[in-house]
PDB file of C-alpha atoms in Angstrom:
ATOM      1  CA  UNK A   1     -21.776 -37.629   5.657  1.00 83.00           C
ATOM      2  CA  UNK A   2     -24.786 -37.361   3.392  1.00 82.00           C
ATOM      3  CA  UNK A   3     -26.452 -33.690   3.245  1.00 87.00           C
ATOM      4  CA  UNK A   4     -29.669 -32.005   3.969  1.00 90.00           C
ATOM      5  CA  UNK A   5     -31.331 -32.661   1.131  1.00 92.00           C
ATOM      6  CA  UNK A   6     -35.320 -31.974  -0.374  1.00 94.00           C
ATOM      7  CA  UNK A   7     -37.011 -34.749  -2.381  1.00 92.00           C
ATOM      8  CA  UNK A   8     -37.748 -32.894  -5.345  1.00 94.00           C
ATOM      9  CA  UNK A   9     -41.145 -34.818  -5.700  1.00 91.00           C
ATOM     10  CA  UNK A  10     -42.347 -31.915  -3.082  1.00 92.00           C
ATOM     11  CA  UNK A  11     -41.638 -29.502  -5.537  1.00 95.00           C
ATOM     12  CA  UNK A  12     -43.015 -31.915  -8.445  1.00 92.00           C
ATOM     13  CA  UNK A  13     -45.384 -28.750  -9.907  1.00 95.00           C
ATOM     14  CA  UNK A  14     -42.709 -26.377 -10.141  1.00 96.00           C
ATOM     15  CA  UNK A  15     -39.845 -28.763 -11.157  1.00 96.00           C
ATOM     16  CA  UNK A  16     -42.096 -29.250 -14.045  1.00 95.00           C
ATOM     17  CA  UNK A  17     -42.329 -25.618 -15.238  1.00 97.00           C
ATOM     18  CA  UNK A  18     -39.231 -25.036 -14.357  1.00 97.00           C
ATOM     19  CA  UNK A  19     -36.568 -27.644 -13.541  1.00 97.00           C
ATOM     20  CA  UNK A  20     -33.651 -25.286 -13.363  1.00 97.00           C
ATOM     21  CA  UNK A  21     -34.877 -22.441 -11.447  1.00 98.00           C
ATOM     22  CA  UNK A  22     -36.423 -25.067  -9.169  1.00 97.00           C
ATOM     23  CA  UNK A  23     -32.935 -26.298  -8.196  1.00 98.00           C
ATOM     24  CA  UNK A  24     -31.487 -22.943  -7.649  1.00 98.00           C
ATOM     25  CA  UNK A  25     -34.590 -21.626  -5.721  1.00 97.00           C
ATOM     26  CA  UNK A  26     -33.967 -25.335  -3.129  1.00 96.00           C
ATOM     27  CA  UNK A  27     -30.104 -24.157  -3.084  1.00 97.00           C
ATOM     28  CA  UNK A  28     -31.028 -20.562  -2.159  1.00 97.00           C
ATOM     29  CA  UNK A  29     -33.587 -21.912   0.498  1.00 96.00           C
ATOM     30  CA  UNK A  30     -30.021 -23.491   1.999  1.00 96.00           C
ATOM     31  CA  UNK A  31     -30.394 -27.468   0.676  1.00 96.00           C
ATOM     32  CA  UNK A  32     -26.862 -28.692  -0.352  1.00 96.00           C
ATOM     33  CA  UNK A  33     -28.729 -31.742  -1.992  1.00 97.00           C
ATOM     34  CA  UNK A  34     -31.829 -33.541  -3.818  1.00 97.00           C
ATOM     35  CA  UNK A  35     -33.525 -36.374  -4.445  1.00 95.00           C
ATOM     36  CA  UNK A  36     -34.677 -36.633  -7.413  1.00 95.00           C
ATOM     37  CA  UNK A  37     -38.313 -37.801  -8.974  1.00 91.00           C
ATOM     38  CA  UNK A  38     -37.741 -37.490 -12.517  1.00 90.00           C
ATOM     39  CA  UNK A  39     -35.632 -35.918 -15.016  1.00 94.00           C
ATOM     40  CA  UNK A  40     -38.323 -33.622 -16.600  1.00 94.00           C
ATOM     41  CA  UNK A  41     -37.138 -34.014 -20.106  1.00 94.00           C
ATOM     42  CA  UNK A  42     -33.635 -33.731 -19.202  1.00 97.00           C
ATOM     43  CA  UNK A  43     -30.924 -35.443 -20.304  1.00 97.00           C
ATOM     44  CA  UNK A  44     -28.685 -37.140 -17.075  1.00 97.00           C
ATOM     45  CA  UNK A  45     -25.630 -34.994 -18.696  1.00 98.00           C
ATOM     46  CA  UNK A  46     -28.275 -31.864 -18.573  1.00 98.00           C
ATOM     47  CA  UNK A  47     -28.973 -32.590 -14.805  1.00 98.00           C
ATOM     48  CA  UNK A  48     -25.148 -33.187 -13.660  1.00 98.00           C
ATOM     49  CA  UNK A  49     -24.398 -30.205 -15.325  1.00 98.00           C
ATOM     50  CA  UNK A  50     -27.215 -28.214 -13.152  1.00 98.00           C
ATOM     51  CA  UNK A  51     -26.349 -29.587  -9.945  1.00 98.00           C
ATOM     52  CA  UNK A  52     -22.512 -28.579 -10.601  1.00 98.00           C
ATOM     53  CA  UNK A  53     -23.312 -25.164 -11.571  1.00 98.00           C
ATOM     54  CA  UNK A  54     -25.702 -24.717  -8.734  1.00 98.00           C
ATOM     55  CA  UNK A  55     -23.699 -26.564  -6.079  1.00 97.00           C
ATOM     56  CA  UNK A  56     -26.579 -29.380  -5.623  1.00 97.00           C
ATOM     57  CA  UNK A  57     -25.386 -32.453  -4.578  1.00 97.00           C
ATOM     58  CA  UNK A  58     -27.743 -35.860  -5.992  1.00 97.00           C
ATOM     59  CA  UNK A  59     -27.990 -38.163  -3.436  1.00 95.00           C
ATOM     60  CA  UNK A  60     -30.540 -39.969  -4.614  1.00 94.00           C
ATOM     61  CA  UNK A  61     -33.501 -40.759  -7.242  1.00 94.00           C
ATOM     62  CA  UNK A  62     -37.055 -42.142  -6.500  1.00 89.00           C
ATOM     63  CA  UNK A  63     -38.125 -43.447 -10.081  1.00 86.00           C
ATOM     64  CA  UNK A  64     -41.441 -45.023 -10.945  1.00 84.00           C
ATOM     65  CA  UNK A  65     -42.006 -48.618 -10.978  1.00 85.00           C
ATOM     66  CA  UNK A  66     -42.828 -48.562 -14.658  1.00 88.00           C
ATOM     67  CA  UNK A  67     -39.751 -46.415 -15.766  1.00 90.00           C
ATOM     68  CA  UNK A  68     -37.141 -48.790 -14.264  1.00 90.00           C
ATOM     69  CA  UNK A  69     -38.762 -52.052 -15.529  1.00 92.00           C
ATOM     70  CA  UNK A  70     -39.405 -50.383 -19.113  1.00 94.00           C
ATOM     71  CA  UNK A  71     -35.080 -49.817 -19.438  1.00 96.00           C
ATOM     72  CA  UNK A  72     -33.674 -50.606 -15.902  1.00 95.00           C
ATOM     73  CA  UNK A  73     -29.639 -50.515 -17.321  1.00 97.00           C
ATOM     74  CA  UNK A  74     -30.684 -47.076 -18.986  1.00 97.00           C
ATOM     75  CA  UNK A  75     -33.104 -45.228 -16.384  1.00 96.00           C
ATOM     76  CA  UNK A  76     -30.598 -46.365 -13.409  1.00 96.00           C
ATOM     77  CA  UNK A  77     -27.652 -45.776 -15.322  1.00 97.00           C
ATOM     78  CA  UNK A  78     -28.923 -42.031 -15.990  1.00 97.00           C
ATOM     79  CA  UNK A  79     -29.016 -41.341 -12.226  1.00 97.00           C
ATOM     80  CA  UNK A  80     -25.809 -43.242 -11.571  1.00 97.00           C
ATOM     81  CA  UNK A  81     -24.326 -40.497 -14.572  1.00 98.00           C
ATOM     82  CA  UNK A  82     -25.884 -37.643 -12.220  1.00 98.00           C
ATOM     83  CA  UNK A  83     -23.751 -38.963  -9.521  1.00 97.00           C
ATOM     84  CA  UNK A  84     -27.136 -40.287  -7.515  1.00 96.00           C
ATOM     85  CA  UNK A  85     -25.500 -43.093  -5.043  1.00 95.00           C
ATOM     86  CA  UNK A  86     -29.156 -44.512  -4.062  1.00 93.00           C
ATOM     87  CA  UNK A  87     -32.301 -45.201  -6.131  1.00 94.00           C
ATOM     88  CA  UNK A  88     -35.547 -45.791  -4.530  1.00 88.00           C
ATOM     89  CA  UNK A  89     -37.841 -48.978  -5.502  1.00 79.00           C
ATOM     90  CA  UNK A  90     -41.100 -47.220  -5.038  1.00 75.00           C
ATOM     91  CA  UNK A  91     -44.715 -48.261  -3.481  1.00 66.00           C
ATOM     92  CA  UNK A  92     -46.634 -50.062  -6.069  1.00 71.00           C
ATOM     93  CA  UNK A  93     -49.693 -49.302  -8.612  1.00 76.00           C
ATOM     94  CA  UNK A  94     -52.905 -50.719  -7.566  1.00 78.00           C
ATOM     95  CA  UNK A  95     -52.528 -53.383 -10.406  1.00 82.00           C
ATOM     96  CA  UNK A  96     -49.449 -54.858  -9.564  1.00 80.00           C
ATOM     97  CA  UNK A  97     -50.236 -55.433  -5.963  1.00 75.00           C
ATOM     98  CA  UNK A  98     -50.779 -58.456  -4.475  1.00 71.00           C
ATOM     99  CA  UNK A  99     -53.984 -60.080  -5.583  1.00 74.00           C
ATOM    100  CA  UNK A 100     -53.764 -58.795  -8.735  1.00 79.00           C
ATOM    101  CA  UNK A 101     -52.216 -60.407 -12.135  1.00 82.00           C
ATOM    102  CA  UNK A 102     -49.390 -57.948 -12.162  1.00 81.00           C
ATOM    103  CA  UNK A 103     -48.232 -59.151  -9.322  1.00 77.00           C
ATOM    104  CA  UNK A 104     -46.294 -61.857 -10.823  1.00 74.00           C
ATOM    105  CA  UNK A 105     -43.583 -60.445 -11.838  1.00 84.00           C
ATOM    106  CA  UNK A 106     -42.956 -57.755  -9.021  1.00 81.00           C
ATOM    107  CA  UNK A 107     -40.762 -59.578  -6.958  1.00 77.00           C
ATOM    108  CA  UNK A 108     -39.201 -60.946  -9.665  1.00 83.00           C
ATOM    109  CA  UNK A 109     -38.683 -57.350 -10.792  1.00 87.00           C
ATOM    110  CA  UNK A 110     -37.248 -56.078  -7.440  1.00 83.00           C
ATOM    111  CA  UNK A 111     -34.626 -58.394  -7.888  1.00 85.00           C
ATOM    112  CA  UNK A 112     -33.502 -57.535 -11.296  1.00 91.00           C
ATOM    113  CA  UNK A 113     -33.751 -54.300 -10.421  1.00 91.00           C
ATOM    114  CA  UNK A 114     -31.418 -54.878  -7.197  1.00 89.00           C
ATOM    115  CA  UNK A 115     -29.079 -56.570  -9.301  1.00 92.00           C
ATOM    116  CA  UNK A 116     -28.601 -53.688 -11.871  1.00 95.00           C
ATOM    117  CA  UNK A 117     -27.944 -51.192  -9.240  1.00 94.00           C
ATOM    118  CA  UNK A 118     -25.069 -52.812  -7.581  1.00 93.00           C
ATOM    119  CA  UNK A 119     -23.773 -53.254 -11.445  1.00 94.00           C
ATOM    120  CA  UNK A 120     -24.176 -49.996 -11.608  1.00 96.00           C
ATOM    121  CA  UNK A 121     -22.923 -48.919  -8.234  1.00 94.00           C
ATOM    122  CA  UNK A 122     -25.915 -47.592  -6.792  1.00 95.00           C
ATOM    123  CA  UNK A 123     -27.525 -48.314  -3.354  1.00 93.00           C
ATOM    124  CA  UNK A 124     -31.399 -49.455  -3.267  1.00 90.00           C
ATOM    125  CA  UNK A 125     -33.806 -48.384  -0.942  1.00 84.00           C
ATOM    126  CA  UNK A 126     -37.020 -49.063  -0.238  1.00 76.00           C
ATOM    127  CA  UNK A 127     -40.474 -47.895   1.681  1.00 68.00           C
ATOM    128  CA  UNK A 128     -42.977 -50.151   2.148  1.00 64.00           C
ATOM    129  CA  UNK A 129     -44.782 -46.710   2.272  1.00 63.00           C
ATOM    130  CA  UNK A 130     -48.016 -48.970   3.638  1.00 65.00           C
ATOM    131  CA  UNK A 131     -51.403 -47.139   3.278  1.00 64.00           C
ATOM    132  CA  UNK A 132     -54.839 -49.330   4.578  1.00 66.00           C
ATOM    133  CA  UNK A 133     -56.832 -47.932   1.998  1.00 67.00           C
ATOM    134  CA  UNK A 134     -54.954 -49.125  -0.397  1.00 67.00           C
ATOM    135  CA  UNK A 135     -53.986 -52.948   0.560  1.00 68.00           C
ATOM    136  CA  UNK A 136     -54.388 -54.955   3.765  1.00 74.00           C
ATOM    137  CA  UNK A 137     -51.616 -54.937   6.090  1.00 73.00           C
ATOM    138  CA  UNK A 138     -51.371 -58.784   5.291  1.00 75.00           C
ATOM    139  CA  UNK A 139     -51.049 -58.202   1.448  1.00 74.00           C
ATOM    140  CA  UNK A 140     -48.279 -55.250   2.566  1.00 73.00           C
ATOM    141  CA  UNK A 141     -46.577 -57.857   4.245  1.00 74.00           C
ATOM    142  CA  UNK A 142     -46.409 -60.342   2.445  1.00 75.00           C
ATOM    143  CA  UNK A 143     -44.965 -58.241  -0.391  1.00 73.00           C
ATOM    144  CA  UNK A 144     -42.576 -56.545   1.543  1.00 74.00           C
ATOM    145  CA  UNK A 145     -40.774 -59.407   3.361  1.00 76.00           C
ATOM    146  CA  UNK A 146     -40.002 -60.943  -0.725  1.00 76.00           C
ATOM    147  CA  UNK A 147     -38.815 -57.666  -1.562  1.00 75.00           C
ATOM    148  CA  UNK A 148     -36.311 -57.719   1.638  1.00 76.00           C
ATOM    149  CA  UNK A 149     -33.280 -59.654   0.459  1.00 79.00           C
ATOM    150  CA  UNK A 150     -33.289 -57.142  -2.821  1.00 78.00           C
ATOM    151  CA  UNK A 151     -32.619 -53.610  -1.033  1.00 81.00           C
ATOM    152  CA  UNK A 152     -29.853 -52.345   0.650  1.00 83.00           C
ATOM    153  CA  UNK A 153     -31.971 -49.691   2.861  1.00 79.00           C
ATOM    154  CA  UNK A 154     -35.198 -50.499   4.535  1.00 70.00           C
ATOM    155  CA  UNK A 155     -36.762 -47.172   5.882  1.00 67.00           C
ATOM    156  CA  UNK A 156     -40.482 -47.052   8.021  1.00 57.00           C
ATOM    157  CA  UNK A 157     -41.913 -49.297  10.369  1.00 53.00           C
ATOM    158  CA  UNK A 158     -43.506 -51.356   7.695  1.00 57.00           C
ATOM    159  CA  UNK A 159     -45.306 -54.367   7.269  1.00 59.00           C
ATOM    160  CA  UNK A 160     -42.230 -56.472   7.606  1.00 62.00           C
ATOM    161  CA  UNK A 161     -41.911 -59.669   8.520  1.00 63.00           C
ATOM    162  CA  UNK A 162     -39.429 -60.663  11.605  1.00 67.00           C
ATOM    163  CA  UNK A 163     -39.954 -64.510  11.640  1.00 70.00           C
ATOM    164  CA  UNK A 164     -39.239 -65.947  15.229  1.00 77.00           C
ATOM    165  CA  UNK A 165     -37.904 -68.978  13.810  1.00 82.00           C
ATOM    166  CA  UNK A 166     -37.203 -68.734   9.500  1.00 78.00           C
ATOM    167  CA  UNK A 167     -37.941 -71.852   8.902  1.00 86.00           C
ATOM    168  CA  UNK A 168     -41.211 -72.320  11.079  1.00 85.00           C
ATOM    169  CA  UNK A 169     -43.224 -69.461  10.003  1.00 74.00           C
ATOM    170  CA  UNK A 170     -45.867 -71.468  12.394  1.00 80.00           C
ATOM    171  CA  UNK A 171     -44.267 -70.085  15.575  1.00 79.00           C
ATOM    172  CA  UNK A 172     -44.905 -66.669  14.256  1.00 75.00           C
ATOM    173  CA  UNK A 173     -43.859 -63.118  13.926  1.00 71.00           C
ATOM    174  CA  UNK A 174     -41.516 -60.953  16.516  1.00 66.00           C
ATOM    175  CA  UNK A 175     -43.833 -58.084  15.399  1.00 62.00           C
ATOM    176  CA  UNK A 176     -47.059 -60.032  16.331  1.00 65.00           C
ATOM    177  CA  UNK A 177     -49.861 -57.786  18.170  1.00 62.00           C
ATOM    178  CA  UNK A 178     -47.194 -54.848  18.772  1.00 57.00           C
ATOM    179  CA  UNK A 179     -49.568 -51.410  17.405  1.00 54.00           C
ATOM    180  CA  UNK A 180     -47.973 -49.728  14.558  1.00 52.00           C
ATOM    181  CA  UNK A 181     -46.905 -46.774  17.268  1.00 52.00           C
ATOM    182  CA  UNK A 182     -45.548 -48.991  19.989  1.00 51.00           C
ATOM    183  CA  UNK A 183     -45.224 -47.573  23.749  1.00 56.00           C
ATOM    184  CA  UNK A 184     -41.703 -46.787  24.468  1.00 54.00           C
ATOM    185  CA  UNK A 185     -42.249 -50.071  27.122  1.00 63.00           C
ATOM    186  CA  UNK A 186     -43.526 -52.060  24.107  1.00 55.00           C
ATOM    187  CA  UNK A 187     -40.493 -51.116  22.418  1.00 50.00           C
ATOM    188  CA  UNK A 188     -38.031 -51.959  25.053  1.00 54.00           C
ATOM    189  CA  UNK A 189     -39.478 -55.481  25.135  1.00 53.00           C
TER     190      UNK A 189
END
């Protein structure tokens, strides 16, 4: 069984100024584990040796988009090093969204990135993390359904979609006019 642990991107501002006593201020607040977001000029062999000496536990890493695709065998290998066993594939940038030229290459991306992590042993996850001020729910997903068949854990009731029949997208969606907080009736339907 996984611990309680604190994604250290809440603590972001003080990780920064001060990674280590960051760690051992979560521990003393009574978290046996963290996710991490970012390394803050640490080395992975730093960051293992932290967690052992404060009695942290790394579950898991939530690493920029840009980091991973930039050295995906190095960045993920550094967290698999820490002893992470799950690395998030984050929300995207405005300008690699769909609609945009970046777009190109994120799916294509999310599956070289799934591919490295089960080299490496790792787990992926991955929240849609959909915000309407920031893309349509049809853009959301769109995107999300490619990245499906790349990540191991799918968390939030996301713009996913459930095809009714996979290879008539015609007869539509399972998820089709249900409100993004169904009734517990709507939910038992």
């Amino acid at each position: 069984m996984l611990p309680i642990a604190i994604q250290l991107y809440t603590v972001r501002d003080q990780a920064a100024a001060d990674f280590e006593g960051t760690l051992k201020a979560i521990k003393a607040m009574g978290y046996e584990g963290v996710e991490f977001a970012g390394l803050h000029g640490k080395t992975a062999a730093e960051v293992k040796a932290m967690c052992e000496g404060i009695g942290l536990t790394p579950i898991s890493a939530h690493v920029p988009y840009y980091d991973m695709i930039a050295d995906p065998k190095g960045v993920l290998a550094d967290y698999a090093e820490i002893g992470c066993k799950y690395v998030a594939i984050p929300y995207l940038t405005p300008e690699c969204r769909p609609g945009t030229d970046g777009f190109a290459k994120v799916v294509e991306n999310a599956e070289m990135l799934g591919k490295v992590a089960k080299e490496l042993g790792l787990t992926t996850s991955f929240d849609g993390n959909f915000r309407s001020k920031l893309w349509t729910w049809e853009e959301a997903r769109d995107y999300c359904t490619q990245c499906l068949p790349y990540v191991d854990v799918l968390m939030g009731i996301e713009p996913y979609h459930l095809w009714k029949d996979e290879d008539d997208h015609s007869k539509g969606d399972w998820k089709d006019g249900v409100p993004l907080q169904p009734s517990y009736e709507q939910q038992d339907e």
